[in-house]
mmCIF file of C-alpha atoms in Angstrom:
data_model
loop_
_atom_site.group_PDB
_atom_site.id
_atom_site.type_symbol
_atom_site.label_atom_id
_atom_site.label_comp_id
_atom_site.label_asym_id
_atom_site.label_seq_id
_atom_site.Cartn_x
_atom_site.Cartn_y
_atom_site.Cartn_z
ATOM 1 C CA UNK A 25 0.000 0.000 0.000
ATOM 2 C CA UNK A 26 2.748 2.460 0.760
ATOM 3 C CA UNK A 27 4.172 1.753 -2.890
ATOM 4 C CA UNK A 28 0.934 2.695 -4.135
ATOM 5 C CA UNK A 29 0.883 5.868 -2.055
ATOM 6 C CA UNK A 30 4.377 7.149 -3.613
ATOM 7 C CA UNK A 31 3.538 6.234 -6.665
ATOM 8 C CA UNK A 32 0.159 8.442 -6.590
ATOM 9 C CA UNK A 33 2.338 11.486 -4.853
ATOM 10 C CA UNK A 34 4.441 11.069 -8.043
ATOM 11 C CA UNK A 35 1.847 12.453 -10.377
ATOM 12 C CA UNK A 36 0.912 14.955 -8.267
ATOM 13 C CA UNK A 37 5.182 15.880 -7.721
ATOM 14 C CA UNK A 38 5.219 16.285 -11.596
ATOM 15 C CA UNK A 39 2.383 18.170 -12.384
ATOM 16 C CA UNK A 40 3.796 20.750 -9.854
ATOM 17 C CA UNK A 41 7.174 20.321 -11.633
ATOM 18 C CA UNK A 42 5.222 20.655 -14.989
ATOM 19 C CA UNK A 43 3.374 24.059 -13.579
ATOM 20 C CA UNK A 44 6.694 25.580 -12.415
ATOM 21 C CA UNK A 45 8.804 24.372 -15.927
ATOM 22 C CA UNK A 46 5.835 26.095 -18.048
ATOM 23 C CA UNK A 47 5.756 29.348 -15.942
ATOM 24 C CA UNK A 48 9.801 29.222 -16.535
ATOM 25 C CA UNK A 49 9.472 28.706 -20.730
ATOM 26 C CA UNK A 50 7.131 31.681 -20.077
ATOM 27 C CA UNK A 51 9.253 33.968 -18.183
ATOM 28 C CA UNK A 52 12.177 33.263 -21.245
ATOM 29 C CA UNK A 53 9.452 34.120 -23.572
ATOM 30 C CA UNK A 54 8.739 36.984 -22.039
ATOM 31 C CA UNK A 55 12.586 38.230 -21.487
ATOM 32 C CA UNK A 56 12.661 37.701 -25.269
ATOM 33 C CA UNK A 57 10.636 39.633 -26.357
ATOM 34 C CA UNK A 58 11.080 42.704 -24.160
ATOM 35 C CA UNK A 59 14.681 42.735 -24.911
ATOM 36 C CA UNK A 60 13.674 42.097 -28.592
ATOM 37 C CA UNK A 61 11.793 44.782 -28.690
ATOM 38 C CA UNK A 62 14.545 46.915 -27.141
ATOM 39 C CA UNK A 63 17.907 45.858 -28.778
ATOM 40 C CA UNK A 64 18.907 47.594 -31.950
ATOM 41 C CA UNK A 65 21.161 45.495 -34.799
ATOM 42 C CA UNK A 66 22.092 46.724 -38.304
ATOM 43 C CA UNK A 67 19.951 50.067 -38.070
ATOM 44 C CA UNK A 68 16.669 48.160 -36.811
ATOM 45 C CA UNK A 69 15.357 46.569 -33.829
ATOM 46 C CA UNK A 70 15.922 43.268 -33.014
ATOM 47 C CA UNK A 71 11.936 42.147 -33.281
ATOM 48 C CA UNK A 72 12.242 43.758 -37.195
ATOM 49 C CA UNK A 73 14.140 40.872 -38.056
ATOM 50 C CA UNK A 74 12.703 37.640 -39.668
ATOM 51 C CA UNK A 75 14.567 35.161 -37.915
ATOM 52 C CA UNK A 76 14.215 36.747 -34.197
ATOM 53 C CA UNK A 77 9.933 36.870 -34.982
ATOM 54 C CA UNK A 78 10.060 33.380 -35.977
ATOM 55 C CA UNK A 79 12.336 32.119 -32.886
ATOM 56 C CA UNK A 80 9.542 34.279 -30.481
ATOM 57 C CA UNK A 81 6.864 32.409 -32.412
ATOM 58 C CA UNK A 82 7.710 29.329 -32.051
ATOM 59 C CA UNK A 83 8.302 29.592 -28.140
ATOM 60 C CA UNK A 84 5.190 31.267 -27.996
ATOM 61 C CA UNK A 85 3.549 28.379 -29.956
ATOM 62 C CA UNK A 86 5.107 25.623 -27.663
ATOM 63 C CA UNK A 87 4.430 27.644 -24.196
ATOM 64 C CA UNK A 88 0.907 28.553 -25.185
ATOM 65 C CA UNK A 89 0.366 24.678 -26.542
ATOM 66 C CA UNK A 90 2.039 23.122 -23.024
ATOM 67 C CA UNK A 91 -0.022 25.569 -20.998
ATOM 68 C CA UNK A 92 -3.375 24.376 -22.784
ATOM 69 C CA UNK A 93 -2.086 20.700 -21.777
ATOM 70 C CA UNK A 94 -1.600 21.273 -18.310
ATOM 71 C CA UNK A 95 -4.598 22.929 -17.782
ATOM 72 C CA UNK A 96 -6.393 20.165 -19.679
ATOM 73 C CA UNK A 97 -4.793 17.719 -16.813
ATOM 74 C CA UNK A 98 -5.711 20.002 -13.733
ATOM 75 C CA UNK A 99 -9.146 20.244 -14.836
ATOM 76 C CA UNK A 100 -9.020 15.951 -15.163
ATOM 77 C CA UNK A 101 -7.367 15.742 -11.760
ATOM 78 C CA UNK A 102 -9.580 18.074 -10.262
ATOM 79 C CA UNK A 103 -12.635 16.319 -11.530
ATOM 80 C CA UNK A 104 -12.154 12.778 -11.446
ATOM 81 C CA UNK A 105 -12.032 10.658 -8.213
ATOM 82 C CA UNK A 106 -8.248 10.515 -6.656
ATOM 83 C CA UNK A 107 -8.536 6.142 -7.401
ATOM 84 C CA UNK A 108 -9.259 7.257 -11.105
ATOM 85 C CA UNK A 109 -6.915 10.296 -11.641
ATOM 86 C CA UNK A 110 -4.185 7.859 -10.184
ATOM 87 C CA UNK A 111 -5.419 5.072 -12.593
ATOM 88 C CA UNK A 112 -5.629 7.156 -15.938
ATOM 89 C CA UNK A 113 -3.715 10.194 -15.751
ATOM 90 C CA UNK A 114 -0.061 8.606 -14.802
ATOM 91 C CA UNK A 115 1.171 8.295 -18.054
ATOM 92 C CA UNK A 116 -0.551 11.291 -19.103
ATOM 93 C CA UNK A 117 1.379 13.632 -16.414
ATOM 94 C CA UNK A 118 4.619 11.827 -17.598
ATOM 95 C CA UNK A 119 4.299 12.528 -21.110
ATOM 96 C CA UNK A 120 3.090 16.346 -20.184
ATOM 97 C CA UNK A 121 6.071 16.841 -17.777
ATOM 98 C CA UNK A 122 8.994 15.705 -20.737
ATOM 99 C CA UNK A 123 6.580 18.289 -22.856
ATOM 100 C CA UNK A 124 7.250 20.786 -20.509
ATOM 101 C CA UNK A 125 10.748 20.444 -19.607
ATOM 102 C CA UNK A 126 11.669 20.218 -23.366
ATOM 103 C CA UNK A 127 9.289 23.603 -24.433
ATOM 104 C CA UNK A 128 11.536 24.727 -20.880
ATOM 105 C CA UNK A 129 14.759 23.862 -22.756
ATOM 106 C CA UNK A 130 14.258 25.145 -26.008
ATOM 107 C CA UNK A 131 12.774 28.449 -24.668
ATOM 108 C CA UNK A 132 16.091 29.259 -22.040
ATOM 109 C CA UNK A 133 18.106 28.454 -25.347
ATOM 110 C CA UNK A 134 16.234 30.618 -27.835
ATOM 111 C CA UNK A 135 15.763 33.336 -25.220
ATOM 112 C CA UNK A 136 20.093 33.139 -24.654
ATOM 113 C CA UNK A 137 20.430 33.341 -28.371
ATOM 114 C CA UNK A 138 18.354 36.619 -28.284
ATOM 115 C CA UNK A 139 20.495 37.983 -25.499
ATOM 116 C CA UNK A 140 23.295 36.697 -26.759
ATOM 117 C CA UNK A 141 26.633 37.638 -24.316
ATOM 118 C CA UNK A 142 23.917 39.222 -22.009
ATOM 119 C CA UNK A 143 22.396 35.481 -21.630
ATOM 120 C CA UNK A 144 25.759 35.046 -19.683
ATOM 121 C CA UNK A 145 26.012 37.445 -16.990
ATOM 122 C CA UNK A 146 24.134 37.035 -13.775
ATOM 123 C CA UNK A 147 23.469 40.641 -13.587
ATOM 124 C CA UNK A 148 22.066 43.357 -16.018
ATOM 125 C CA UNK A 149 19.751 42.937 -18.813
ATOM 126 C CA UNK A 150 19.705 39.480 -18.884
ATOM 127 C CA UNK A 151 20.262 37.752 -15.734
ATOM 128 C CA UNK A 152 16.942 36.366 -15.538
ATOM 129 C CA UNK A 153 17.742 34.056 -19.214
ATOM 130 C CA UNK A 154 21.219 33.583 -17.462
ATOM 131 C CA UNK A 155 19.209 31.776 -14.003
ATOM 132 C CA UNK A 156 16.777 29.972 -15.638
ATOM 133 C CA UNK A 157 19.294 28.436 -18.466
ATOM 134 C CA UNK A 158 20.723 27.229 -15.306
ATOM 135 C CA UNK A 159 17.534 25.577 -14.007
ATOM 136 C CA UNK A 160 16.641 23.567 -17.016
ATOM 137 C CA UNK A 161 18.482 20.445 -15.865
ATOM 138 C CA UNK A 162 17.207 20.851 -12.338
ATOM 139 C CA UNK A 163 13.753 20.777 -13.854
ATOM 140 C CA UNK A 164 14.015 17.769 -15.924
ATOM 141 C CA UNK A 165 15.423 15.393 -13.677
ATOM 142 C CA UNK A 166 13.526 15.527 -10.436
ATOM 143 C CA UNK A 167 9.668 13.236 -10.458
ATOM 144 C CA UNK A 168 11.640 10.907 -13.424
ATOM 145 C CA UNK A 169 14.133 11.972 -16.438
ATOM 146 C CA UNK A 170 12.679 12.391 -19.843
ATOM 147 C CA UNK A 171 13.803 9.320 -21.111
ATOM 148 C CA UNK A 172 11.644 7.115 -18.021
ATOM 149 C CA UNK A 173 9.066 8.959 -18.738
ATOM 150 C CA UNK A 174 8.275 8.716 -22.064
ATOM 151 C CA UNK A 175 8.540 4.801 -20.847
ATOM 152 C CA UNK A 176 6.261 5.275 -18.493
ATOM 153 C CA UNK A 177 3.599 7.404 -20.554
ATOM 154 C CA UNK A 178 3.367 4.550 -23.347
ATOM 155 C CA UNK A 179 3.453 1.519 -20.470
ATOM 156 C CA UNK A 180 0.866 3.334 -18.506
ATOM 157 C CA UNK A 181 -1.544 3.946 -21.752
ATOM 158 C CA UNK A 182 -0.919 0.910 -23.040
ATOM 159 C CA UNK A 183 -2.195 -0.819 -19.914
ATOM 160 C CA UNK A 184 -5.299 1.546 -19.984
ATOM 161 C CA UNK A 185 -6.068 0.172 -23.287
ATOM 162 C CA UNK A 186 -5.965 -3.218 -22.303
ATOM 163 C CA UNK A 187 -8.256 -2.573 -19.583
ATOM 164 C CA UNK A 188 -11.023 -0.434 -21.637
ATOM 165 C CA UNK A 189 -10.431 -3.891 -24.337
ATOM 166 C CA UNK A 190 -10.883 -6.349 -20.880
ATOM 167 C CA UNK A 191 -14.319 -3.737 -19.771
ATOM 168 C CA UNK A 192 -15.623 -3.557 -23.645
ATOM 169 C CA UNK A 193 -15.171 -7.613 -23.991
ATOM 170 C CA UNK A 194 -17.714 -7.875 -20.366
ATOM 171 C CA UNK A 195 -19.937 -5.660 -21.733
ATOM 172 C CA UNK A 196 -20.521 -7.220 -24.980
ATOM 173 C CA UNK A 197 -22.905 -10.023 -25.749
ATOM 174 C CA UNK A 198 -22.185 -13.193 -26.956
ATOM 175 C CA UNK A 199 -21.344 -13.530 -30.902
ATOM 176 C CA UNK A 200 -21.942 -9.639 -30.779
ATOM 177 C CA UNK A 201 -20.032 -8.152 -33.704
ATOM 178 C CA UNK A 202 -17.136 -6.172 -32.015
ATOM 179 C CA UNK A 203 -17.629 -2.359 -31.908
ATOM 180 C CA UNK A 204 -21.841 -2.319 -31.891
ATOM 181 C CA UNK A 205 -21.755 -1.862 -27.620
#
């Protein structure tokens, strides 16, 4: 029982992991763009080029995309029974927390390629990209590394299908035609 207990304190552990990695991505978005929006090259501010909009874009797409994710799961954990969050959202939170701590590590790294030298310093304009490109490891080890839980995430949906299949079979009649429940 106390196996089970740790094991239902883990999804919970990375879905706090997952909140704090996504507000991270967000704050390197954010540094982005503000400094973008500030830091002249070649005559023209740093936004006014093709290549920085595109590298703000895409961590915008991957923040905003994560963020609609976890909120998706903290609505399901919120709403379902604690013996059924723990039952079908496992894998779920696994796959959502290697999401989140790879949108985290593409989003310090785009944000210290905006900065550039600044991205290095831990004071001035960009100390804040400087911290955070430090925290990315931190993030993606604790509650399982990526690699265990993108195990975990197929293992644990896999076994969810087999026990909808094992539910559906109970259900249906005898000589039913599969799929007509």
């Amino acid at each position: 029982q106390g196996f089970k207990m740790i094991m239902a304190n883990f999804n919970h552990e990375r879905f706090v992991l997952c909140a704090m990695t996504n507000r991270f991505s967000r704050v390197c978005l954010e540094e982005a763009l503000k400094f973008a929006n500030k830091r002249k090259t070649f005559g023209k501010l740093l936004v006014q080029h093709d290549v920085i909009r595109w590298k703000l874009a895409e961590m915008a797409r991957l923040v905003e995309s994560t963020h609609a994710w976890l909120e998706s799961v903290a609505y399901q954990m919120n709403t379902m029974t604690p013996m059924e969050a723990t039952l079908k959202l496992g894998g779920i939170t696994a796959l959502l927390k290697v999401q989140c701590t790879k949108t985290f590590e593409y989003c310090a790294r785009e944000a210290a390629q905006i900065f550039g030298g600044l991205s290095y310093t831990r004071g001035g304009q960009g100390e804040k990209v400087e911290r955070l490109c430090r925290e990315v490891r931190a993030m993606a080890i604790p509650g399982g590394s990526e690699e265990v839980m993108l195990d975990l995430g197929v293992r644990q949906q896999k076994k969810l299908g087999e026990m909808a299949k094992m539910y559906g079979d109970m259900l249906l009649p005898k000589g039913a035609p599969e799929g007509n429940l």
